[in-house]
XYZ file of C-alpha atoms in Angstrom:
718
model
C -39.682 2.406 27.172
C -37.156 -0.135 26.299
C -35.980 -1.824 23.232
C -36.639 -4.722 22.849
C -34.348 -7.570 22.897
C -33.871 -11.082 22.055
C -35.349 -12.792 25.293
C -38.206 -10.045 24.923
C -41.714 -10.498 23.118
C -42.571 -7.968 21.241
C -46.447 -6.184 21.713
C -49.177 -7.788 19.838
C -49.763 -5.729 17.217
C -47.800 -4.506 13.553
C -47.854 -0.746 14.858
C -46.666 -1.130 17.664
C -44.024 -3.817 16.609
C -42.422 -1.554 14.419
C -42.578 1.523 16.471
C -40.603 -0.133 19.426
C -38.020 -0.989 16.475
C -37.393 2.273 15.153
C -37.591 3.855 18.807
C -34.448 2.069 19.215
C -32.664 3.085 16.153
C -34.071 6.802 16.596
C -33.123 7.830 20.017
C -30.453 4.726 21.454
C -32.023 4.701 24.642
C -29.079 2.547 26.063
C -27.065 5.212 26.070
C -23.274 5.199 25.292
C -21.613 1.877 24.844
C -18.270 0.362 25.467
C -16.924 3.982 27.591
C -13.631 3.390 28.439
C -12.514 2.485 24.603
C -13.676 5.128 23.430
C -11.669 7.251 26.649
C -8.507 5.018 25.339
C -8.976 5.954 21.433
C -9.242 9.718 22.570
C -6.185 9.207 24.541
C -4.771 7.426 21.986
C -5.471 10.225 19.148
C -3.941 12.836 21.165
C -1.088 11.424 21.509
C -1.002 10.367 17.916
C -1.169 14.016 17.220
C 1.638 14.689 19.897
C 3.779 12.064 17.863
C 3.390 14.148 14.871
C 4.211 17.220 16.578
C 7.314 15.622 17.485
C 8.191 14.349 14.471
C 7.639 17.079 12.599
C 9.889 19.321 14.414
C 13.106 17.004 14.714
C 12.603 15.194 10.909
C 14.010 16.605 7.513
C 12.805 14.783 4.619
C 15.503 16.244 2.332
C 17.997 13.713 4.455
C 16.066 10.823 2.156
C 15.891 12.502 -1.336
C 19.668 14.004 -1.656
C 23.325 11.948 -2.028
C 25.130 12.470 1.218
C 28.626 12.470 1.540
C 31.215 11.200 4.136
C 30.955 14.103 6.558
C 27.119 13.490 6.446
C 26.229 16.628 4.675
C 23.400 15.742 1.626
C 23.799 18.571 -0.634
C 20.876 19.587 -3.178
C 21.337 20.782 -6.777
C 23.095 24.084 -7.824
C 19.936 26.241 -7.199
C 18.868 24.801 -4.106
C 19.895 26.788 -1.009
C 22.038 25.837 2.044
C 19.840 24.689 4.675
C 20.147 23.015 7.935
C 22.757 23.579 10.615
C 24.376 21.068 12.854
C 27.127 21.367 15.539
C 27.809 24.456 13.881
C 28.264 23.282 10.729
C 25.939 23.508 7.667
C 23.998 20.025 6.654
C 23.303 21.119 2.608
C 25.770 21.774 0.005
C 24.947 23.087 -3.849
C 27.368 21.011 -5.138
C 25.947 19.189 -8.167
C 28.034 15.871 -8.079
C 29.794 13.170 -5.454
C 32.854 12.292 -6.007
C 34.449 8.885 -4.776
C 38.083 8.484 -3.696
C 38.200 4.888 -4.212
C 35.591 3.833 -6.044
C 36.697 -0.310 -6.102
C 36.327 -0.059 -2.230
C 32.508 0.125 -2.812
C 32.734 -3.786 -3.622
C 32.951 -4.852 -0.017
C 29.662 -6.491 1.201
C 29.675 -4.140 4.063
C 28.123 -1.261 1.211
C 24.558 -3.302 0.450
C 24.084 -3.643 3.996
C 25.281 -0.280 5.328
C 25.119 1.939 1.941
C 28.008 3.607 2.640
C 31.014 2.863 0.722
C 33.994 2.743 2.983
C 36.403 5.219 1.156
C 35.436 9.513 1.699
C 32.962 11.001 -0.402
C 33.014 14.806 -0.897
C 31.178 17.237 -3.413
C 32.595 17.992 -6.679
C 31.968 20.756 -9.449
C 32.232 18.243 -11.857
C 34.658 14.560 -12.545
C 37.880 13.541 -13.452
C 38.011 13.586 -17.440
C 41.987 11.749 -17.300
C 44.096 9.526 -15.655
C 46.185 11.003 -12.825
C 47.902 9.882 -9.721
C 48.947 11.862 -6.626
C 52.653 11.195 -6.717
C 52.500 12.549 -10.504
C 50.626 15.294 -10.251
C 52.305 16.683 -7.115
C 55.325 17.306 -9.290
C 53.905 19.436 -11.554
C 52.524 22.855 -10.736
C 49.614 22.792 -13.606
C 48.639 19.258 -12.762
C 48.399 19.174 -8.984
C 46.299 22.721 -9.485
C 43.812 20.308 -11.506
C 44.227 17.741 -9.019
C 43.331 20.437 -5.934
C 40.185 20.068 -7.055
C 39.092 16.586 -6.039
C 40.653 16.962 -2.248
C 40.061 18.119 0.587
C 41.385 21.894 1.793
C 44.433 22.167 4.045
C 46.860 20.489 1.527
C 49.781 23.732 2.014
C 53.305 22.554 3.409
C 51.951 18.255 3.475
C 54.034 15.764 1.597
C 52.496 13.295 -0.744
C 52.873 10.696 2.096
C 51.258 13.042 4.559
C 48.326 13.793 2.193
C 47.534 10.287 1.653
C 47.836 9.373 5.504
C 45.687 12.192 6.502
C 43.083 10.827 3.951
C 42.957 15.068 2.009
C 43.219 13.611 -1.391
C 42.516 10.471 -3.663
C 45.314 8.570 -4.660
C 44.430 8.487 -8.616
C 42.165 9.783 -10.498
C 39.961 8.033 -13.112
C 37.896 9.476 -16.261
C 34.659 9.608 -14.870
C 30.928 10.579 -15.819
C 28.155 11.833 -14.085
C 25.247 8.969 -13.260
C 22.690 10.666 -11.107
C 24.713 13.024 -9.957
C 27.528 10.757 -8.810
C 31.256 10.653 -10.361
C 31.211 6.742 -12.046
C 34.634 5.575 -13.870
C 33.700 5.935 -17.787
C 33.842 2.020 -18.219
C 33.855 0.716 -21.623
C 34.305 -2.433 -23.832
C 35.994 -3.381 -26.282
C 35.034 -5.767 -29.280
C 36.589 -8.764 -27.816
C 34.781 -8.025 -24.532
C 37.778 -6.827 -22.529
C 36.629 -3.648 -19.974
C 38.189 -0.239 -20.480
C 38.620 3.088 -18.432
C 39.368 5.727 -20.058
C 39.613 3.645 -23.746
C 42.562 1.892 -21.474
C 41.884 -1.689 -19.749
C 44.379 -1.226 -17.220
C 45.248 1.556 -14.451
C 47.735 2.952 -12.061
C 45.968 2.930 -8.920
C 48.506 5.635 -7.170
C 50.127 3.034 -5.055
C 52.490 1.620 -7.456
C 50.290 -0.679 -8.905
C 48.896 -1.396 -12.456
C 45.011 -2.730 -12.063
C 42.838 -4.138 -15.020
C 40.081 -1.842 -15.432
C 37.227 -4.748 -14.672
C 38.541 -4.256 -10.739
C 36.098 -0.713 -11.008
C 33.071 -2.925 -12.097
C 32.230 -4.869 -8.749
C 32.661 -1.189 -6.599
C 30.854 0.858 -9.443
C 28.015 -2.155 -9.279
C 27.200 -1.927 -5.499
C 27.536 1.456 -5.519
C 24.611 1.732 -7.891
C 22.493 -0.963 -6.092
C 19.963 1.604 -4.180
C 20.597 4.307 -7.281
C 19.251 1.979 -9.854
C 16.185 1.699 -7.695
C 16.440 5.823 -6.935
C 16.121 5.668 -10.958
C 13.118 3.619 -11.675
C 11.521 5.862 -8.843
C 12.062 8.702 -10.646
C 10.666 7.253 -14.406
C 7.443 6.034 -12.636
C 7.285 9.740 -10.609
C 7.618 11.217 -14.063
C 5.333 8.582 -16.264
C 3.015 10.202 -13.512
C 3.783 13.455 -14.066
C 2.726 13.321 -17.771
C -0.552 10.506 -17.319
C -1.616 11.749 -14.401
C -4.831 13.699 -15.870
C -5.158 10.591 -18.146
C -5.371 8.485 -14.966
C -8.098 11.003 -13.769
C -9.803 10.738 -17.134
C -9.468 6.673 -16.642
C -10.820 6.736 -12.947
C -13.826 9.407 -13.348
C -15.096 6.812 -16.467
C -14.789 4.440 -14.350
C -16.813 6.077 -11.628
C -19.149 6.601 -13.962
C -19.804 2.892 -15.128
C -20.187 2.729 -11.337
C -22.904 4.663 -10.621
C -24.245 3.763 -13.946
C -24.568 0.047 -13.083
C -26.150 1.097 -9.377
C -28.744 3.158 -11.492
C -29.834 0.771 -13.281
C -29.445 -1.939 -10.790
C -32.010 -0.060 -8.702
C -34.359 -0.499 -11.799
C -33.447 -3.386 -13.435
C -31.859 -5.593 -10.948
C -32.612 -9.058 -12.379
C -31.799 -7.932 -15.864
C -28.539 -6.323 -15.171
C -26.836 -9.290 -13.167
C -27.197 -11.880 -15.648
C -25.735 -8.893 -18.139
C -22.810 -8.723 -15.425
C -22.573 -12.598 -15.506
C -22.319 -12.377 -19.721
C -20.176 -9.730 -19.576
C -17.748 -10.956 -17.227
C -17.560 -14.058 -19.467
C -17.036 -12.392 -22.260
C -14.587 -9.599 -21.189
C -12.527 -12.842 -19.223
C -12.614 -14.463 -22.490
C -11.727 -11.824 -24.496
C -8.424 -11.651 -22.970
C -6.974 -15.228 -22.924
C -7.864 -14.488 -27.259
C -5.800 -11.091 -26.798
C -3.291 -13.439 -24.852
C -3.111 -16.299 -27.425
C -2.898 -14.017 -30.220
C 0.240 -12.184 -28.697
C 1.444 -15.492 -27.950
C 1.401 -16.967 -31.450
C 2.395 -13.115 -32.873
C 6.010 -13.613 -31.226
C 6.819 -17.216 -32.184
C 8.710 -15.824 -35.078
C 10.634 -12.984 -32.758
C 14.056 -13.482 -31.875
C 14.404 -14.025 -28.426
C 10.496 -14.007 -27.432
C 11.411 -17.921 -26.286
C 13.657 -16.468 -23.428
C 11.780 -17.887 -20.137
C 11.227 -15.722 -17.665
C 13.489 -17.397 -14.912
C 16.774 -17.208 -17.202
C 15.521 -13.207 -18.091
C 15.520 -12.282 -14.347
C 14.430 -9.472 -12.962
C 14.842 -6.231 -15.287
C 12.961 -2.670 -14.344
C 11.929 -2.077 -17.848
C 9.079 -4.371 -17.386
C 7.806 -3.885 -21.264
C 10.941 -6.471 -21.835
C 8.342 -9.084 -20.471
C 5.981 -8.430 -22.972
C 8.047 -9.589 -25.564
C 8.294 -13.086 -23.898
C 6.124 -15.942 -25.018
C 6.032 -17.157 -22.083
C 4.910 -14.116 -19.858
C 1.571 -14.455 -22.514
C 1.310 -17.943 -21.564
C 1.603 -17.210 -17.904
C -1.772 -14.790 -18.848
C -3.308 -17.186 -20.816
C -3.188 -19.957 -17.985
C -4.468 -17.636 -15.254
C -7.550 -16.415 -17.595
C -8.184 -19.714 -18.509
C -8.321 -20.881 -14.411
C -10.539 -17.877 -13.397
C -12.702 -17.923 -16.079
C -13.724 -21.998 -15.769
C -13.677 -21.245 -12.128
C -16.624 -18.508 -12.540
C -18.268 -21.000 -15.083
C -18.311 -24.007 -12.613
C -19.739 -21.750 -9.977
C -22.742 -20.581 -12.011
C -23.615 -24.116 -13.210
C -23.432 -25.130 -9.246
C -25.359 -22.203 -8.102
C -27.987 -21.495 -10.727
C -30.924 -22.385 -8.549
C -29.193 -19.852 -5.522
C -28.614 -16.947 -8.236
C -32.219 -16.631 -8.334
C -32.760 -15.988 -5.002
C -29.617 -13.715 -4.447
C -31.268 -11.605 -7.190
C -34.291 -11.324 -5.065
C -32.264 -10.125 -2.247
C -30.307 -7.352 -4.697
C -33.891 -6.112 -5.796
C -34.882 -5.350 -1.922
C -31.504 -3.892 -1.338
C -31.870 -1.961 -4.662
C -35.167 -0.528 -3.899
C -33.752 0.346 -0.055
C -30.809 2.535 -1.825
C -33.676 4.083 -3.829
C -34.886 5.049 -0.551
C -31.566 5.755 0.971
C -30.129 7.387 -2.177
C -27.626 9.434 -0.493
C -25.445 6.400 0.868
C -24.202 5.911 -2.601
C -21.978 8.879 -2.233
C -21.363 7.963 1.562
C -18.063 5.911 0.191
C -17.066 9.108 -0.811
C -16.665 10.685 2.757
C -15.024 7.432 3.799
C -12.304 7.699 1.237
C -11.695 11.623 2.339
C -11.222 9.879 6.071
C -9.155 7.764 4.617
C -6.654 9.796 2.670
C -6.246 12.136 5.408
C -5.385 9.196 7.927
C -2.618 7.706 5.267
C -1.543 11.148 4.833
C -1.110 11.185 8.239
C 0.977 8.282 8.487
C 3.005 9.046 5.718
C 4.298 12.374 6.503
C 4.788 11.129 10.510
C 7.219 8.366 9.324
C 8.819 10.335 7.022
C 9.513 12.841 9.383
C 10.163 10.343 12.141
C 12.675 8.399 9.886
C 14.642 11.381 9.157
C 14.910 13.057 12.505
C 18.175 11.300 13.192
C 21.176 12.940 13.488
C 24.692 12.104 11.551
C 26.596 8.706 13.075
C 29.936 8.179 11.629
C 31.843 5.207 12.036
C 35.137 3.444 11.452
C 36.157 2.144 7.851
C 39.404 0.461 7.230
C 40.596 -2.127 4.900
C 42.518 -4.815 6.875
C 41.971 -6.383 10.114
C 41.016 -4.019 12.906
C 39.354 -3.912 16.411
C 37.506 -0.922 16.159
C 35.744 -1.916 12.139
C 32.635 -0.111 12.467
C 32.663 1.184 15.967
C 30.945 4.859 16.385
C 33.480 7.538 15.682
C 34.178 11.418 16.197
C 35.658 13.288 13.044
C 36.628 16.177 14.663
C 39.535 14.652 16.922
C 39.770 10.756 14.922
C 43.282 11.833 13.464
C 44.242 11.755 17.158
C 42.266 9.001 18.725
C 43.766 5.898 19.661
C 41.187 4.226 17.065
C 43.719 6.173 14.265
C 46.995 5.122 15.967
C 45.763 1.282 16.211
C 44.340 1.462 12.747
C 46.603 3.754 10.688
C 44.941 2.829 7.482
C 41.352 3.784 9.147
C 38.868 6.425 8.103
C 36.228 8.176 10.016
C 33.272 8.567 7.950
C 29.681 9.158 7.882
C 27.516 5.839 7.896
C 23.947 6.512 8.885
C 21.407 8.938 10.501
C 20.693 7.843 13.880
C 21.108 9.801 17.459
C 21.793 8.931 21.364
C 19.160 10.888 23.007
C 16.389 9.440 24.724
C 14.526 10.938 21.670
C 16.649 8.763 19.166
C 16.834 5.754 21.275
C 12.389 5.119 21.881
C 12.351 6.223 17.805
C 11.567 2.593 16.953
C 9.051 2.488 19.485
C 7.028 5.858 18.045
C 7.169 4.039 14.639
C 5.472 1.087 15.903
C 2.642 3.245 17.693
C 2.920 5.399 14.315
C 1.794 1.583 12.224
C 0.240 0.968 15.458
C -2.378 4.194 15.457
C -2.655 4.369 11.851
C -4.492 0.589 11.712
C -6.415 1.281 14.608
C -7.748 5.073 13.008
C -8.210 3.308 9.273
C -10.434 0.633 10.813
C -12.350 3.089 13.150
C -13.472 5.072 9.952
C -14.207 1.694 8.263
C -15.861 1.080 11.082
C -17.723 3.874 11.149
C -18.918 3.648 7.571
C -20.356 0.041 7.994
C -22.268 1.077 11.272
C -23.511 4.251 9.582
C -24.941 2.704 6.293
C -26.027 -0.320 8.399
C -27.992 1.734 10.859
C -29.474 3.782 7.625
C -30.538 0.294 5.580
C -32.064 -0.849 8.891
C -34.271 1.913 9.127
C -35.719 1.095 6.182
C -36.588 -2.367 6.652
C -38.266 -2.203 10.266
C -40.349 1.213 8.937
C -43.893 -0.421 8.659
C -44.884 2.631 5.694
C -41.887 3.639 4.035
C -40.125 6.297 3.748
C -43.086 8.091 6.371
C -41.656 5.892 8.899
C -38.416 6.484 8.070
C -35.901 9.611 9.531
C -36.063 12.590 6.805
C -32.145 12.055 6.574
C -30.937 8.701 6.894
C -27.419 8.527 6.644
C -27.359 11.805 8.539
C -29.070 10.194 11.508
C -27.932 7.066 11.422
C -23.576 9.002 11.616
C -24.764 10.970 14.338
C -25.866 8.178 16.416
C -22.897 6.149 15.394
C -20.521 8.933 16.766
C -22.757 10.205 19.458
C -23.503 6.911 21.295
C -20.981 4.012 19.555
C -17.934 5.114 19.566
C -16.385 3.172 22.095
C -17.855 0.185 19.962
C -16.084 1.060 16.748
C -13.157 1.411 18.883
C -13.499 -1.440 20.323
C -14.263 -3.834 17.536
C -11.327 -1.832 15.122
C -8.576 -2.268 18.102
C -8.752 -5.939 18.167
C -8.845 -6.238 14.358
C -5.466 -3.774 14.487
C -4.135 -5.901 17.332
C -4.326 -9.111 14.495
C -2.821 -6.824 11.857
C 0.151 -5.978 13.876
C 0.979 -9.118 14.775
C 1.078 -10.145 11.353
C 3.217 -7.566 10.242
C 5.458 -8.511 12.779
C 5.512 -12.263 11.197
C 5.820 -10.937 8.252
C 8.975 -8.797 9.147
C 10.680 -11.969 10.902
C 10.106 -13.693 7.852
C 12.042 -11.071 5.975
C 14.760 -11.495 8.243
C 14.843 -15.130 8.578
C 14.923 -16.055 4.756
C 18.636 -17.107 4.526
C 17.876 -19.671 7.733
C 17.860 -23.443 6.650
C 15.990 -24.319 9.506
C 12.710 -25.781 7.843
C 11.002 -26.440 11.193
C 11.818 -22.636 12.067
C 10.312 -21.902 8.474
C 7.563 -24.050 8.922
C 5.916 -22.972 12.148
C 6.048 -19.202 10.768
C 4.605 -20.203 7.586
C 1.735 -21.794 10.369
C 1.487 -18.624 12.277
C 1.157 -16.539 9.105
C -1.533 -18.870 7.548
C -3.308 -19.125 11.407
C -3.621 -15.353 11.471
C -4.795 -14.301 7.898
C -7.692 -16.787 8.909
C -8.017 -15.148 11.970
C -8.154 -11.996 10.658
C -10.823 -12.805 7.872
C -12.901 -14.304 10.875
C -12.826 -10.785 12.935
C -13.539 -8.642 9.609
C -16.674 -10.967 9.148
C -18.220 -10.781 13.403
C -17.281 -7.372 13.628
C -19.037 -6.217 10.757
C -22.147 -8.191 11.802
C -21.699 -7.021 15.322
C -21.918 -3.332 14.225
C -25.157 -4.090 12.553
C -26.556 -5.442 15.836
C -25.229 -2.097 17.306
C -26.514 -0.007 14.883
C -30.174 -1.665 15.378
C -30.271 -2.729 19.097
C -27.602 -0.251 20.587
C -26.154 -2.859 23.121
C -22.559 -3.151 23.457
C -19.729 -4.398 20.908
C -19.739 -7.987 23.265
C -23.176 -8.190 23.198
C -23.055 -7.478 19.500
C -21.524 -9.525 18.495
C -22.133 -13.042 20.812
C -25.809 -11.754 19.075
C -25.302 -11.837 15.267
C -22.575 -14.787 15.849
C -25.263 -16.977 17.620
C -28.297 -15.343 14.692
C -25.936 -16.525 11.848
C -25.269 -19.646 13.223
C -28.858 -20.828 13.807
C -29.005 -19.416 9.996
C -25.980 -21.167 8.914
C -27.914 -22.748 5.153
C -29.451 -19.047 4.657
C -26.120 -17.692 5.355
C -24.429 -20.096 2.579
C -27.208 -20.116 0.378
C -28.474 -16.186 0.302
C -25.369 -13.785 1.428
C -22.352 -15.541 0.174
C -23.799 -15.880 -2.986
C -25.217 -12.368 -3.284
C -21.634 -11.376 -2.405
C -19.957 -13.444 -5.210
C -22.513 -11.702 -7.910
C -21.355 -8.171 -6.619
C -17.848 -9.726 -6.810
C -18.748 -10.004 -10.619
C -19.808 -6.464 -11.140
C -16.557 -5.333 -9.481
C -15.043 -7.671 -12.188
C -16.680 -6.507 -14.731
C -15.855 -2.538 -14.179
C -12.412 -3.444 -13.589
C -12.267 -5.225 -16.671
C -14.157 -2.667 -19.214
C -12.222 0.257 -17.922
C -8.198 -2.181 -17.341
C -8.549 -3.106 -21.553
C -9.686 0.292 -22.499
C -6.575 2.030 -20.720
C -4.578 -0.954 -21.679
C -5.184 -0.121 -25.836
C -4.326 3.577 -24.850
C -1.341 4.215 -22.569
C 0.296 1.092 -24.692
C -0.553 3.131 -28.373
C -2.277 -0.288 -29.763
C -4.654 1.716 -31.117
C -3.734 3.807 -34.224
C -6.243 6.331 -32.921
C -4.638 7.006 -29.853
C -0.943 6.903 -31.219
C -0.881 10.981 -31.330
C -2.853 11.146 -28.344
C -1.419 8.991 -25.777
C 1.569 10.763 -23.811
C 5.242 9.539 -23.840
C 6.236 7.600 -20.929
C 9.502 5.293 -20.148
C 6.552 2.471 -18.712
C 3.228 2.538 -19.830
C 2.134 -0.348 -17.235
C 2.468 2.501 -14.420
C -0.872 4.513 -15.655
C -2.153 0.703 -16.349
C -1.945 -0.463 -13.123
C -3.146 3.320 -11.645
C -6.050 2.836 -13.350
C -6.606 -0.772 -12.496
C -6.396 -0.420 -9.085
C -8.007 2.790 -8.774
C -10.983 1.144 -10.860
C -11.259 -1.243 -8.401
C -11.283 1.117 -5.223
C -13.959 2.919 -6.767
C -16.121 0.113 -8.025
C -15.429 -1.528 -4.305
C -16.924 1.670 -2.672
C -20.255 2.049 -4.826
C -20.552 -2.099 -4.363
C -19.791 -2.091 -0.637
C -23.176 0.322 -0.048
C -24.652 -2.686 -1.986
C -22.676 -5.397 0.349
C -23.905 -3.547 3.112
C -27.132 -2.719 2.350
C -27.685 -6.972 1.499
C -26.338 -7.939 5.148
C -28.326 -5.299 6.937
C -31.431 -6.843 5.479
C -30.381 -10.400 5.890
C -29.955 -10.115 9.241
C -32.988 -7.719 9.810
C -34.942 -10.368 7.919
C -33.584 -13.297 10.312
C -34.689 -11.562 13.356
C -37.823 -10.961 11.789
C -38.219 -14.910 11.229
C -36.928 -15.419 14.756
C -39.532 -12.806 16.759
C -42.274 -13.066 14.499
C -44.374 -16.075 13.149
C -46.895 -14.353 9.958
C -49.663 -14.239 12.144
C -51.829 -11.011 12.730
C -50.343 -10.413 16.009
C -47.017 -10.770 14.529
C -46.926 -10.774 10.936
C -43.365 -10.642 9.333
C -42.185 -7.329 8.172
C -40.279 -8.073 5.192
C -41.649 -7.101 2.009
C -43.956 -9.571 -0.070
C -41.169 -10.493 -2.614
C -38.678 -11.566 -0.033
C -41.983 -13.964 1.628
C -42.594 -15.302 -1.468
C -38.453 -16.343 -1.964
C -38.275 -17.596 1.178
C -41.986 -19.307 0.934
C -43.807 -17.483 3.847
C -46.711 -15.747 3.692
C -48.270 -13.065 6.453
C -52.271 -14.649 7.861
C -54.775 -12.679 7.220
C -56.738 -10.732 10.094
C -59.684 -12.952 11.154
C -63.279 -10.963 10.388
C -64.719 -9.683 13.485
């Protein structure tokens, strides 16, 4: 027996027609599809595992967590233990603080590019707490003993000139304070705005020059660029540790609300759709009202009229909530969204009734395949594994380099920023030609074959991440499509359906159509990786003034964004056709595309309006949970003041709950969306194959027949 194709006329009789389609769904007699792509996918997965093992054996994530001194050694807080050996040398220290020999050299613009100050950095037990120059300390035994705490070893028998030329000690010490486990000058400010360090406005730089304290500011500022970002990240991490259980509660609430909506849609589809529409309008309206009240309340507060442009970027995002312009922007955005939704509802009021009928049919289908509601959890678990594997592999790949040392100097030098070896640098020709240069740790890299192709391995990691993630998503779409198609084509429901529709469909998808899933996800992944490369190029060319280049790049980004959306649309419908007929990917994509083109008006009227209504449902859930999270974590409700955790940034858990709520709602409503799309393609096929006669009756439900003004002709009396 063969499955019916578009060009074949099904056998006469409703039962035989139904049985034939069900045979296609249950046995997939055509066999495996897109075998070549299936084999390629398996080989690439094995290669991906090999890359992960290689990265885990070579990488060390501590390199991106802990500070690094001038010798490439990263050091841990005191409780940690030494670890890691390179060329017979320990790569970790247990000292608590990092000390810069000359912080003013950090004022170089190269610091922002290479993240390394061109001055010696070493580990110390504590920061210096007084002014002192090497020249003066050398003549006093007690002072020199104190000074040695900030010098390298091997000072015995050397003069001041020899110590400075060898770079064993800093030329001066300034009072410093520890900040993020680094010693920075203890800068202050007098009433007149004059910068001071250790209560002095001037200091001796150790080379016979008296300099202003403000000369230290640029160096400290550059040295703290990355540190400030790390501080923000640490505060965000601390906020997560304080609020993670409340975040989980918020996500559980979002899941329960989503599940409640789905269950109510099952029994009260028509009423629930209108309730969703009204509630979305009310929730957005309340958002406009609340933002307006905040905007008015800030009118009398000092400093609230500062513009966002004048304020600039602030790491404490709560500052923006004290600016009137922020709330005005929220009001405008919400008002625009409200107007767009209302206008769409007005113009689509007649189409909504038809879409509701399709949602009702989808509700009945889900009623027979209730396990489909929990399938997104399986997809989420697989995606979590894919994301975790990619992230861990990326970290280990990026930390599998060796310390690279470069020449740093103050004056002009032909060897500046060239690779050097610290062990023999003092006797090298580079040192002879550039006497004031130093061989300092620059970054982690390497010259081996592995290190040369490291960027390729990173690219492979990103590409396989896209491919695997798209494959998991495609597997979920095909599994749900197969289950809901079995409902549509079953003459007697649920007797003619498989006992476990989801498991049966999942088994068919993996057994026969892994190649088709891999093929479709491969095409999508190639487009996504091209978009990533375009974004990378755009980032690199941000400083260019070539308007033609910017215009061309903008056009390419726009075109590939549109292409990605189109491919996702084609893939989704192709997977439905593969699940129904068991054909290969290209044939299924072609059939689905031309089927939709022949019914373009129905696609616009039914499918897209239904998608819009389901999107309103997701928007409503996110809005309800988001408002609750805002009032809870911001402490604006007295009942929650003592319950809410104390946070650096209360927007961190709020954004997490909002994003998580959308993903959860999207997971549940995606089942509905896939059900609607599958039923939509099925009844388009039904309309083209059957004409409502006794020999070829429509297999759709009576409600859909009524909505489409179709009816089956009664069998003639014998």
